[in-house]
Tab-separated table of N, CA and C in Angstrom:
chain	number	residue	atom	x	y	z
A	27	UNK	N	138.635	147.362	-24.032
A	27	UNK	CA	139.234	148.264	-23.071
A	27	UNK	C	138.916	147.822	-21.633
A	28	UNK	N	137.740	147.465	-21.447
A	28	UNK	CA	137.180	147.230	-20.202
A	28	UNK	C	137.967	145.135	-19.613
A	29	UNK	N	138.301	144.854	-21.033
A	29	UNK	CA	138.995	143.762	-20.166
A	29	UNK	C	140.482	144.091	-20.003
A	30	UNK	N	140.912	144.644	-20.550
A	30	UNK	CA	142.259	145.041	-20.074
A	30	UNK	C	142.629	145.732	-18.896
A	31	UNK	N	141.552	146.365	-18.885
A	31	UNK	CA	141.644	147.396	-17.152
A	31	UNK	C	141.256	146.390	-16.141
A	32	UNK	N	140.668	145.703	-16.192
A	32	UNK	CA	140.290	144.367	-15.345
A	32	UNK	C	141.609	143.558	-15.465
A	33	UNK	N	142.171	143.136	-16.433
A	33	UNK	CA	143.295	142.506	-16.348
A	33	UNK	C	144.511	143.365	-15.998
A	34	UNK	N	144.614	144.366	-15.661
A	34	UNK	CA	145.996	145.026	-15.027
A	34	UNK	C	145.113	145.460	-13.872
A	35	UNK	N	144.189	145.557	-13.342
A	35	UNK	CA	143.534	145.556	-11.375
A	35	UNK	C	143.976	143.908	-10.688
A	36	UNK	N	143.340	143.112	-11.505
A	36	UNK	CA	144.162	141.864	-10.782
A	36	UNK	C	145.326	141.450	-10.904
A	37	UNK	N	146.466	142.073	-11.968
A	37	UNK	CA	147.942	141.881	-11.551
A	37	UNK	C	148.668	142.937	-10.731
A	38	UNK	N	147.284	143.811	-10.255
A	38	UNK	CA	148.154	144.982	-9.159
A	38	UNK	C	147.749	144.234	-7.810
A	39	UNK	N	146.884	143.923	-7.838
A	39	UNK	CA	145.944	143.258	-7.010
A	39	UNK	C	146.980	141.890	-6.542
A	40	UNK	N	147.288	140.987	-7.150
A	40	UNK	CA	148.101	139.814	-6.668
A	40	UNK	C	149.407	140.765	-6.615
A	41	UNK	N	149.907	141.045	-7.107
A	41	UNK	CA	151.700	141.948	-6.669
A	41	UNK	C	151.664	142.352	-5.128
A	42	UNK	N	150.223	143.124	-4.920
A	42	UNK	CA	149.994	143.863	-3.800
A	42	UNK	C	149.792	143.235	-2.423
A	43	UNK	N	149.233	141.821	-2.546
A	43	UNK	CA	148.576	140.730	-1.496
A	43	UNK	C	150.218	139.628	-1.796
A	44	UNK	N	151.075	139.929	-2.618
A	44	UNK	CA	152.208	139.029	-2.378
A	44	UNK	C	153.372	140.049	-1.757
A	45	UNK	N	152.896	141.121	-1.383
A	45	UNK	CA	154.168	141.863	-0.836
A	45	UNK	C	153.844	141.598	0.712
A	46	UNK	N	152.817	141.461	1.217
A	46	UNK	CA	152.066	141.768	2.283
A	46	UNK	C	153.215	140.372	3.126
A	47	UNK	N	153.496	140.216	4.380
A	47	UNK	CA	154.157	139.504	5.273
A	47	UNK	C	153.369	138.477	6.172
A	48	UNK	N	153.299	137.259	5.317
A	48	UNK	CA	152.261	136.607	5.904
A	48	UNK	C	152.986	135.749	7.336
A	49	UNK	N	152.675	135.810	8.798
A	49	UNK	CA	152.867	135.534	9.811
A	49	UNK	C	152.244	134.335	10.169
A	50	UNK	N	152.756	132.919	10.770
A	50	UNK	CA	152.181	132.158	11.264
A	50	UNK	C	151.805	132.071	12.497
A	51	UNK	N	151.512	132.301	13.435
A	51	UNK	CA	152.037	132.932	15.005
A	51	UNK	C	151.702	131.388	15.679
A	52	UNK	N	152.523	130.882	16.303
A	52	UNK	CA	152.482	130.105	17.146
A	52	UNK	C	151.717	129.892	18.623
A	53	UNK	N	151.123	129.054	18.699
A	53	UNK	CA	150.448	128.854	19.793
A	53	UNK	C	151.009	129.059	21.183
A	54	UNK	N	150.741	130.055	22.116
A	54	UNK	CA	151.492	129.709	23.450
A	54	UNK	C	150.978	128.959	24.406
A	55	UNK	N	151.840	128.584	24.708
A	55	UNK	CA	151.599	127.564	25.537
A	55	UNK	C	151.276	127.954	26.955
A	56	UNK	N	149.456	127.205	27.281
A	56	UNK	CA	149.529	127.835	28.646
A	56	UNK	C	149.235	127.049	29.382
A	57	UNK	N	150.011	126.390	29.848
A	57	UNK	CA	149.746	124.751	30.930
A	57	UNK	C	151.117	124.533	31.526
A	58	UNK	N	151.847	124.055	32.608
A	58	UNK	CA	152.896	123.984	32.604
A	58	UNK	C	152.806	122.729	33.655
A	59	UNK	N	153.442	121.427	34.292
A	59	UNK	CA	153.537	120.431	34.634
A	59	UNK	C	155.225	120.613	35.023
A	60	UNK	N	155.554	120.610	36.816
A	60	UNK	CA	156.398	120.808	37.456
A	60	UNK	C	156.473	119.681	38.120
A	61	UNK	N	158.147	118.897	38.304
A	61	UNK	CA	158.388	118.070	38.857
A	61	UNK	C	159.180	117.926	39.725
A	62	UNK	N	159.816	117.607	40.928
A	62	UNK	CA	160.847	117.909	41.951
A	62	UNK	C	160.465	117.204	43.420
A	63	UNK	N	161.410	117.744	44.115
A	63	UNK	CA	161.778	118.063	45.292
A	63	UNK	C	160.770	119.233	46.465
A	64	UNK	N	160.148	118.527	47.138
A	64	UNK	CA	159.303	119.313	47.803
A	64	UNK	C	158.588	120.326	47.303
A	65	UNK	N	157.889	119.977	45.985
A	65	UNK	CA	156.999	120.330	44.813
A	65	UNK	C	155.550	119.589	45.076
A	66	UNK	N	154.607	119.834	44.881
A	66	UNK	CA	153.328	119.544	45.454
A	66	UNK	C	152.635	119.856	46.803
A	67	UNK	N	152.713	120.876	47.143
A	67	UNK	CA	152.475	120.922	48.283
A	67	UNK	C	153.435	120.673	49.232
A	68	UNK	N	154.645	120.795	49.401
A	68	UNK	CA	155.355	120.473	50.379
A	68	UNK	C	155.907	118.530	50.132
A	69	UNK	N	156.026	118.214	49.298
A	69	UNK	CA	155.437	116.369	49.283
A	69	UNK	C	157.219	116.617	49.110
A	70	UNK	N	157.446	114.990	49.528
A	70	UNK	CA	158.842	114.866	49.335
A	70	UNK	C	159.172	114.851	48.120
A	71	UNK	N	158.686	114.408	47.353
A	71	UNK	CA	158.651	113.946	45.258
A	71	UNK	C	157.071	114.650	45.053
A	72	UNK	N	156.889	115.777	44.589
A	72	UNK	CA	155.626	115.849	43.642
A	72	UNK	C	155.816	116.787	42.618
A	73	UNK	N	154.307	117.177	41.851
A	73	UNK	CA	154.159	117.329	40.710
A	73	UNK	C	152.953	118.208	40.926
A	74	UNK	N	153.194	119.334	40.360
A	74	UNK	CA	152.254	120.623	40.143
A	74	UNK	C	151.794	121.259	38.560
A	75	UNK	N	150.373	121.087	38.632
A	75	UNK	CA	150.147	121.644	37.182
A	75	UNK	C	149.347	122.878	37.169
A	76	UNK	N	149.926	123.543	36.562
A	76	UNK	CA	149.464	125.043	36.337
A	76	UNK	C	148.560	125.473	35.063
A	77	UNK	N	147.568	126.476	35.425
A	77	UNK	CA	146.601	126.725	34.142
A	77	UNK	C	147.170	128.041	34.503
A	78	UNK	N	147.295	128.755	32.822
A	78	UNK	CA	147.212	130.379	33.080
A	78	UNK	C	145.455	130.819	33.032
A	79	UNK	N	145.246	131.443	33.881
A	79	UNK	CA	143.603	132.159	33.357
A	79	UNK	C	143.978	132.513	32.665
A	80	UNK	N	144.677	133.910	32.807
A	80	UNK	CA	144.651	134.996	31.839
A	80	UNK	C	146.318	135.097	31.012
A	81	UNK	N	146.764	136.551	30.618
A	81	UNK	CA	148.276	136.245	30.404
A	81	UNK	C	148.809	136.048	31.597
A	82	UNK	N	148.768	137.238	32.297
A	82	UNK	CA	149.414	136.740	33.648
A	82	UNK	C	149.299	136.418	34.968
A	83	UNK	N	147.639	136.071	34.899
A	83	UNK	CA	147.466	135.196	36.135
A	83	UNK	C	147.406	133.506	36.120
A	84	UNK	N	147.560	132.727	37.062
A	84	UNK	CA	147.770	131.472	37.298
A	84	UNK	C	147.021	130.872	37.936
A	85	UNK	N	146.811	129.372	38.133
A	85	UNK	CA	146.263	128.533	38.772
A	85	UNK	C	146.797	127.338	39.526
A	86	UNK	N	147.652	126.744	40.462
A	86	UNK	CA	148.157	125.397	40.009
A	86	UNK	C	147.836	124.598	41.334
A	87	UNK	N	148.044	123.296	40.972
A	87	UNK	CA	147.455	122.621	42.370
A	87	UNK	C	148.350	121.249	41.957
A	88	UNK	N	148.390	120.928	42.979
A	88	UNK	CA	149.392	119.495	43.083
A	88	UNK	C	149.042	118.659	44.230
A	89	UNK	N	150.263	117.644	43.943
A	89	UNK	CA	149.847	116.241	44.947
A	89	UNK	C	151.375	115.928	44.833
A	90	UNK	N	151.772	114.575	45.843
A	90	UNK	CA	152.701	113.962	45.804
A	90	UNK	C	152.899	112.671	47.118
A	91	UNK	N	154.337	112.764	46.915
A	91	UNK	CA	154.473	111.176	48.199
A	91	UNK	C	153.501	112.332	49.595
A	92	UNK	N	152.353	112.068	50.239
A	92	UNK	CA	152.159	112.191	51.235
A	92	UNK	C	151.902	113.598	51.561
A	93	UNK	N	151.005	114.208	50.603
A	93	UNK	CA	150.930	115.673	50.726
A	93	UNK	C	150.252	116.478	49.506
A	94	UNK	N	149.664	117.331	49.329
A	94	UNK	CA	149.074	118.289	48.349
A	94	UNK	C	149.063	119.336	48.976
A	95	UNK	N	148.602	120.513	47.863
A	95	UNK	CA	149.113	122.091	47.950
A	95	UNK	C	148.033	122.698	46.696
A	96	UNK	N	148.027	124.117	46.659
A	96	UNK	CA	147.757	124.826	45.748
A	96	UNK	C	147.707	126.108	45.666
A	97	UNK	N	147.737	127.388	44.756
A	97	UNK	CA	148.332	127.726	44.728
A	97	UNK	C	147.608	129.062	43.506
A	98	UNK	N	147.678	130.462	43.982
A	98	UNK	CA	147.487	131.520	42.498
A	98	UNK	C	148.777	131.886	42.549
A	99	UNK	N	149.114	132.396	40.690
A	99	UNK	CA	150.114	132.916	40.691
A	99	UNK	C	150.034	133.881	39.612
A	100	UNK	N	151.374	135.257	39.936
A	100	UNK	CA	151.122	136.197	38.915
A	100	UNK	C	152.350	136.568	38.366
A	101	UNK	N	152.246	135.776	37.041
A	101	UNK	CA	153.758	135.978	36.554
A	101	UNK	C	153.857	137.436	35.606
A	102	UNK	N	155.603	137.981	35.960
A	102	UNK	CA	156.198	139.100	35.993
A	102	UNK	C	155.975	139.114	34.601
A	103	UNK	N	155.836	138.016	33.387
A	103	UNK	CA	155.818	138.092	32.200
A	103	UNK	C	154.526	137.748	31.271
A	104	UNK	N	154.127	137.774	30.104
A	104	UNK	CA	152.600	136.913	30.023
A	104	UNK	C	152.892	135.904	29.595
A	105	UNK	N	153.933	134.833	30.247
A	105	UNK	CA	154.040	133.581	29.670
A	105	UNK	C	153.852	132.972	30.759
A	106	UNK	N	153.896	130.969	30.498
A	106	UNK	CA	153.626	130.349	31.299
A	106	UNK	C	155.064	130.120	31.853
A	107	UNK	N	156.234	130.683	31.087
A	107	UNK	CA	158.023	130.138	31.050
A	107	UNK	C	158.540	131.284	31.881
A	108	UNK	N	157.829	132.486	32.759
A	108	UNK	CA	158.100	133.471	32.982
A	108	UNK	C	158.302	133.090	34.654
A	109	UNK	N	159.017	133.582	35.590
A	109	UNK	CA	158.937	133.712	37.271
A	109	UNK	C	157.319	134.155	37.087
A	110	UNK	N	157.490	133.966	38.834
A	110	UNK	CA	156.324	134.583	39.219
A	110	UNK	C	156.360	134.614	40.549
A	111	UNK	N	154.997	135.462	41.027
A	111	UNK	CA	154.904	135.362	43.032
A	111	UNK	C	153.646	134.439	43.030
A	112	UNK	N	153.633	134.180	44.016
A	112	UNK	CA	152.687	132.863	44.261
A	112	UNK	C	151.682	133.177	45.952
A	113	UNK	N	150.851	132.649	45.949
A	113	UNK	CA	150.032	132.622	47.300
A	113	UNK	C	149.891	131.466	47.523
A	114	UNK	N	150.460	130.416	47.808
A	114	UNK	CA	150.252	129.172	48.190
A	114	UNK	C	149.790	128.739	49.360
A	115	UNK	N	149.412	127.258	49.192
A	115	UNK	CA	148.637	126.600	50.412
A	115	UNK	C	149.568	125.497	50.376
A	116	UNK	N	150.054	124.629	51.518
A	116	UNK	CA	150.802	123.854	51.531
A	116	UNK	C	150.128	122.601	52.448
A	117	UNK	N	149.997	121.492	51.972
A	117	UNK	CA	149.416	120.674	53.432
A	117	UNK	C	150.541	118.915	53.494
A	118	UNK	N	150.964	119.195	53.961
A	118	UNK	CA	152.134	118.063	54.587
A	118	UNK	C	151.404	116.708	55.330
A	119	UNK	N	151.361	115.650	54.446
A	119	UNK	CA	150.864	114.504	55.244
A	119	UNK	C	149.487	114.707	55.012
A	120	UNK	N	148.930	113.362	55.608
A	120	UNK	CA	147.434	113.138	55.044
A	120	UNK	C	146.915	112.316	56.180
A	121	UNK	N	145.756	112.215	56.803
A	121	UNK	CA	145.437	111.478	57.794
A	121	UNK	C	146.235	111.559	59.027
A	122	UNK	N	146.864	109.887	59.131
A	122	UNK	CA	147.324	109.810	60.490
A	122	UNK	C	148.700	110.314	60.071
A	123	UNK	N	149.539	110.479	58.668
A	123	UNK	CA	150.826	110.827	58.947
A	123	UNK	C	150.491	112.604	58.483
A	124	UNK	N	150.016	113.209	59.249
A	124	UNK	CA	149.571	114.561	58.815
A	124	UNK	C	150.531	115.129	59.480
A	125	UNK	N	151.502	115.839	59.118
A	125	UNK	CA	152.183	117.004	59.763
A	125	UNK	C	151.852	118.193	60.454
A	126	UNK	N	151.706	118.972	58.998
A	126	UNK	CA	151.178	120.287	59.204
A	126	UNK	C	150.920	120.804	57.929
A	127	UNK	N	150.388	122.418	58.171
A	127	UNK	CA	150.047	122.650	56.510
A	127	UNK	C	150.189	124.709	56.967
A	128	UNK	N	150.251	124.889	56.064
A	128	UNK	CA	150.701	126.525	56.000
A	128	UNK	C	150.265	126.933	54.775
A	129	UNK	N	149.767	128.501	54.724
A	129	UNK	CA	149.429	129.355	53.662
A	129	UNK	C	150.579	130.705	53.768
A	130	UNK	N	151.190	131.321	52.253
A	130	UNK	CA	152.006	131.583	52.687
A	130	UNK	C	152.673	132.683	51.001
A	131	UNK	N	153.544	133.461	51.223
A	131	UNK	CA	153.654	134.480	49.567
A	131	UNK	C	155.230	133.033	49.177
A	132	UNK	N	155.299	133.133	47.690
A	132	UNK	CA	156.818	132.767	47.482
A	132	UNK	C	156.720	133.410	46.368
A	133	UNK	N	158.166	133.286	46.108
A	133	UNK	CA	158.779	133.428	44.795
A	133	UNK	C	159.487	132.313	44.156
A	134	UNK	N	158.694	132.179	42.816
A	134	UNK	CA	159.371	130.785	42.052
A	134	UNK	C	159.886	131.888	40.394
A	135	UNK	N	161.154	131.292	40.657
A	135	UNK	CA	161.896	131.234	40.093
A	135	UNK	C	161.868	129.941	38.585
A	136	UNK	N	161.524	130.765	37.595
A	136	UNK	CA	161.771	129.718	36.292
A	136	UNK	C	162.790	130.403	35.285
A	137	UNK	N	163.919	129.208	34.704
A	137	UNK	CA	164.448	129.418	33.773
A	137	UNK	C	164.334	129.810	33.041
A	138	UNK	N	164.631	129.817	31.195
A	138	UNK	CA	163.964	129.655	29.929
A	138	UNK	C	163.546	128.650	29.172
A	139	UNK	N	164.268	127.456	29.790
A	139	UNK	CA	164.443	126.067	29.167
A	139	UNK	C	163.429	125.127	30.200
A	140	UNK	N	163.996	124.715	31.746
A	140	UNK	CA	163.383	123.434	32.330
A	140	UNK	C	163.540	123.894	33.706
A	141	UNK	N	164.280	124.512	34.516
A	141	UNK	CA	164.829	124.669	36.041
A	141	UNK	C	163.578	125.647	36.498
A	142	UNK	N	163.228	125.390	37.486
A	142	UNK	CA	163.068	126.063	38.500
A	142	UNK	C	162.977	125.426	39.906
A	143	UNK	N	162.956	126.534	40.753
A	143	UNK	CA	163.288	126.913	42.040
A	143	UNK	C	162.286	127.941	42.964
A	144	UNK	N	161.758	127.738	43.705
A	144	UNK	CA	160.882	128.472	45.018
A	144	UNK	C	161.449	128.965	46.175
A	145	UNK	N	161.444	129.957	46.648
A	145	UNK	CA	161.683	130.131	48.051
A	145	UNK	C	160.707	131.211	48.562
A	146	UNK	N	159.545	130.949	50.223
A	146	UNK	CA	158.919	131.897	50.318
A	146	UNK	C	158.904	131.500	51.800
A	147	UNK	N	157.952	131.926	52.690
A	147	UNK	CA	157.847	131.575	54.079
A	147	UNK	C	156.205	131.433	53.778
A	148	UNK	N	155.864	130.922	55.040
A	148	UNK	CA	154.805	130.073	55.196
A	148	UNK	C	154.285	130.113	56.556
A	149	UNK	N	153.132	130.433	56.981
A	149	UNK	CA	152.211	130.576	58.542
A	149	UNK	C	151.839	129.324	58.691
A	150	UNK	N	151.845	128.560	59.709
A	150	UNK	CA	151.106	127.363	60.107
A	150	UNK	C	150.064	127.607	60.364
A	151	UNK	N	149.179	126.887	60.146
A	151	UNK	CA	148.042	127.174	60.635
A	151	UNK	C	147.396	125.983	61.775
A	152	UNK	N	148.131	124.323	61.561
A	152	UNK	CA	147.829	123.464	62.602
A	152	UNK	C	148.680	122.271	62.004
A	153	UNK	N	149.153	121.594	62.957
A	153	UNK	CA	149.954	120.696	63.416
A	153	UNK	C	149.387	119.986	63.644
A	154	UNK	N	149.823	118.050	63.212
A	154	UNK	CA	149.510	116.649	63.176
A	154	UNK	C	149.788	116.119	64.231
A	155	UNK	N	148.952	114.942	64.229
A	155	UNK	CA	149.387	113.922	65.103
A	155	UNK	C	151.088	113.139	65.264
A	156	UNK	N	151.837	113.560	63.506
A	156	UNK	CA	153.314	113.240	63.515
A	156	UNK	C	154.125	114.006	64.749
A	157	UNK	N	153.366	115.209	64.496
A	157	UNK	CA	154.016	116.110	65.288
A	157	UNK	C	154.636	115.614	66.871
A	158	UNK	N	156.070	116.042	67.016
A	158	UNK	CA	155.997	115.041	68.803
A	158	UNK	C	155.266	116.656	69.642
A	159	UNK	N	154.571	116.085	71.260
A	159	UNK	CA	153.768	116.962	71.631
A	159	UNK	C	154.516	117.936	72.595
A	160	UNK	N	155.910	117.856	72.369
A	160	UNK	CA	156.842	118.997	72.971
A	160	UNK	C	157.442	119.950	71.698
A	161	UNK	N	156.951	119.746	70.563
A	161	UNK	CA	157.083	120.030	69.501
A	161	UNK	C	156.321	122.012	69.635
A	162	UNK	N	157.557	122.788	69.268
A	162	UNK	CA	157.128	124.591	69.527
A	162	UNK	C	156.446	124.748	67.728
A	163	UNK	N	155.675	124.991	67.621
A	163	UNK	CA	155.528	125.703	65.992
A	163	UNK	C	155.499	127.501	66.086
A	164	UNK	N	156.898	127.625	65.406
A	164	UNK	CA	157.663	128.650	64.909
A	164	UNK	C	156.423	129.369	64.144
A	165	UNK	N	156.344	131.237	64.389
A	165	UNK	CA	155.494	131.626	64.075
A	165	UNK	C	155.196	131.746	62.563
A	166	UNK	N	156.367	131.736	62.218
A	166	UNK	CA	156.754	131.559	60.046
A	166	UNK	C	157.838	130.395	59.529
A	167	UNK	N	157.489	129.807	58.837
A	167	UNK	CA	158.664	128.600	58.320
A	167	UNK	C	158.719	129.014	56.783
A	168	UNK	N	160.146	128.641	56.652
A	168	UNK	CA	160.455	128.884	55.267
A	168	UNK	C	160.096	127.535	54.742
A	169	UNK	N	159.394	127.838	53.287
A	169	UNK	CA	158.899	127.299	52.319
A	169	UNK	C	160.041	127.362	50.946
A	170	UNK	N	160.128	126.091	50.576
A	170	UNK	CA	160.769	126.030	49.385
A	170	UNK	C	160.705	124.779	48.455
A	171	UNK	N	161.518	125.014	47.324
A	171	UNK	CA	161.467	123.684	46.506
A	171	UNK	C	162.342	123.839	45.565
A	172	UNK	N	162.889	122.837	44.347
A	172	UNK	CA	163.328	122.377	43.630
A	172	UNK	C	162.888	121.376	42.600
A	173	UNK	N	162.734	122.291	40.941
A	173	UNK	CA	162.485	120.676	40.131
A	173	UNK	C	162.534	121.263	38.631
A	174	UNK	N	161.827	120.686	37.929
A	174	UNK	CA	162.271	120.902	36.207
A	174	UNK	C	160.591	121.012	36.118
A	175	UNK	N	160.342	121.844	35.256
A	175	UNK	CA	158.968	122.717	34.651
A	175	UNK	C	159.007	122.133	33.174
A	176	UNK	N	157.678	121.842	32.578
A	176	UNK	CA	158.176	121.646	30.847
A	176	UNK	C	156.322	122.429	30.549
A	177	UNK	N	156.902	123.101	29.735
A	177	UNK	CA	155.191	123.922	29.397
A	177	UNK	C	154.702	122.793	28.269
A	178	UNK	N	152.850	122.881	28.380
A	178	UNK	CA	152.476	122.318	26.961
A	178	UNK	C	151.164	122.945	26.774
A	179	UNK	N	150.528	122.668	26.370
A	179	UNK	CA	149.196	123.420	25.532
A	179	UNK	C	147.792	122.933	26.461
């Protein structure tokens, strides 16, 4: 008697653990590597890589032709594929071809797939030797960019 009741607990037992919905959940991805058009800090060609801290805070810092930047950000979604607002630092030129550099709010704009897009304004804070010395610095400059985002792990 006592093995039969043992043998119908473990065929309720497996019926019961095979109804159950076993889920694989996929890893999200929280790193993202941006490429473009006045991406890096202001650079003519650069490249910005982003850490999420959390779900939806950010990290990213970049470089490019003649310039670096960086940058918190807090995206509207808890992904790394989500928009977001940004507090950026922008610094244009390096040494003797130093422009200028500005801290400043934007909004970047990401697709679902690869596109995004920035637009924010930006405070100067000091002006290069490129600079010519009849040159006025405007009390806010618009900040922007263009390029393709690809998230990875």
């Amino acid at each position: 008697m006592k093995q039969i009741l043992i043998m119908i607990m473990i065929c309720i037992s497996t019926n019961l653990f095979s109804q159950t919905l076993q889920q694989n959940k996929e890893i999200e991805k929280r790193k993202s590597i941006t490429i473009g058009i006045l991406q890096g800090g202001g650079s003519l060609i650069g490249i910005d890589l982003e850490f999420l801290l959390t779900d939806r805070f950010g990290f990213q810092v970049g470089g490019g032709l003649i310039g670096y930047g960086a940058g918190l950000n807090y995206h509207f979604k808890p992904s790394i594929r989500s928009s977001f607002i940004s507090l950026q630092y922008w610094n244009q030129g390096i040494g003797r071809s130093f422009a200028q550099n500005a801290v400043g709010p934007n909004f970047v704009f990401r697709g679902k797939k690869w596109f995004t897009a920035q637009l924010g304004f930006g405070i100067p804070l000091e002006t290069g030797p490129v600079m010519p010395d009849d040159y006025i610095q405007p009390p806010f400059m618009l900040l922007y960019s263009i390029g393709v985002y690809v998230p990875f792990y």
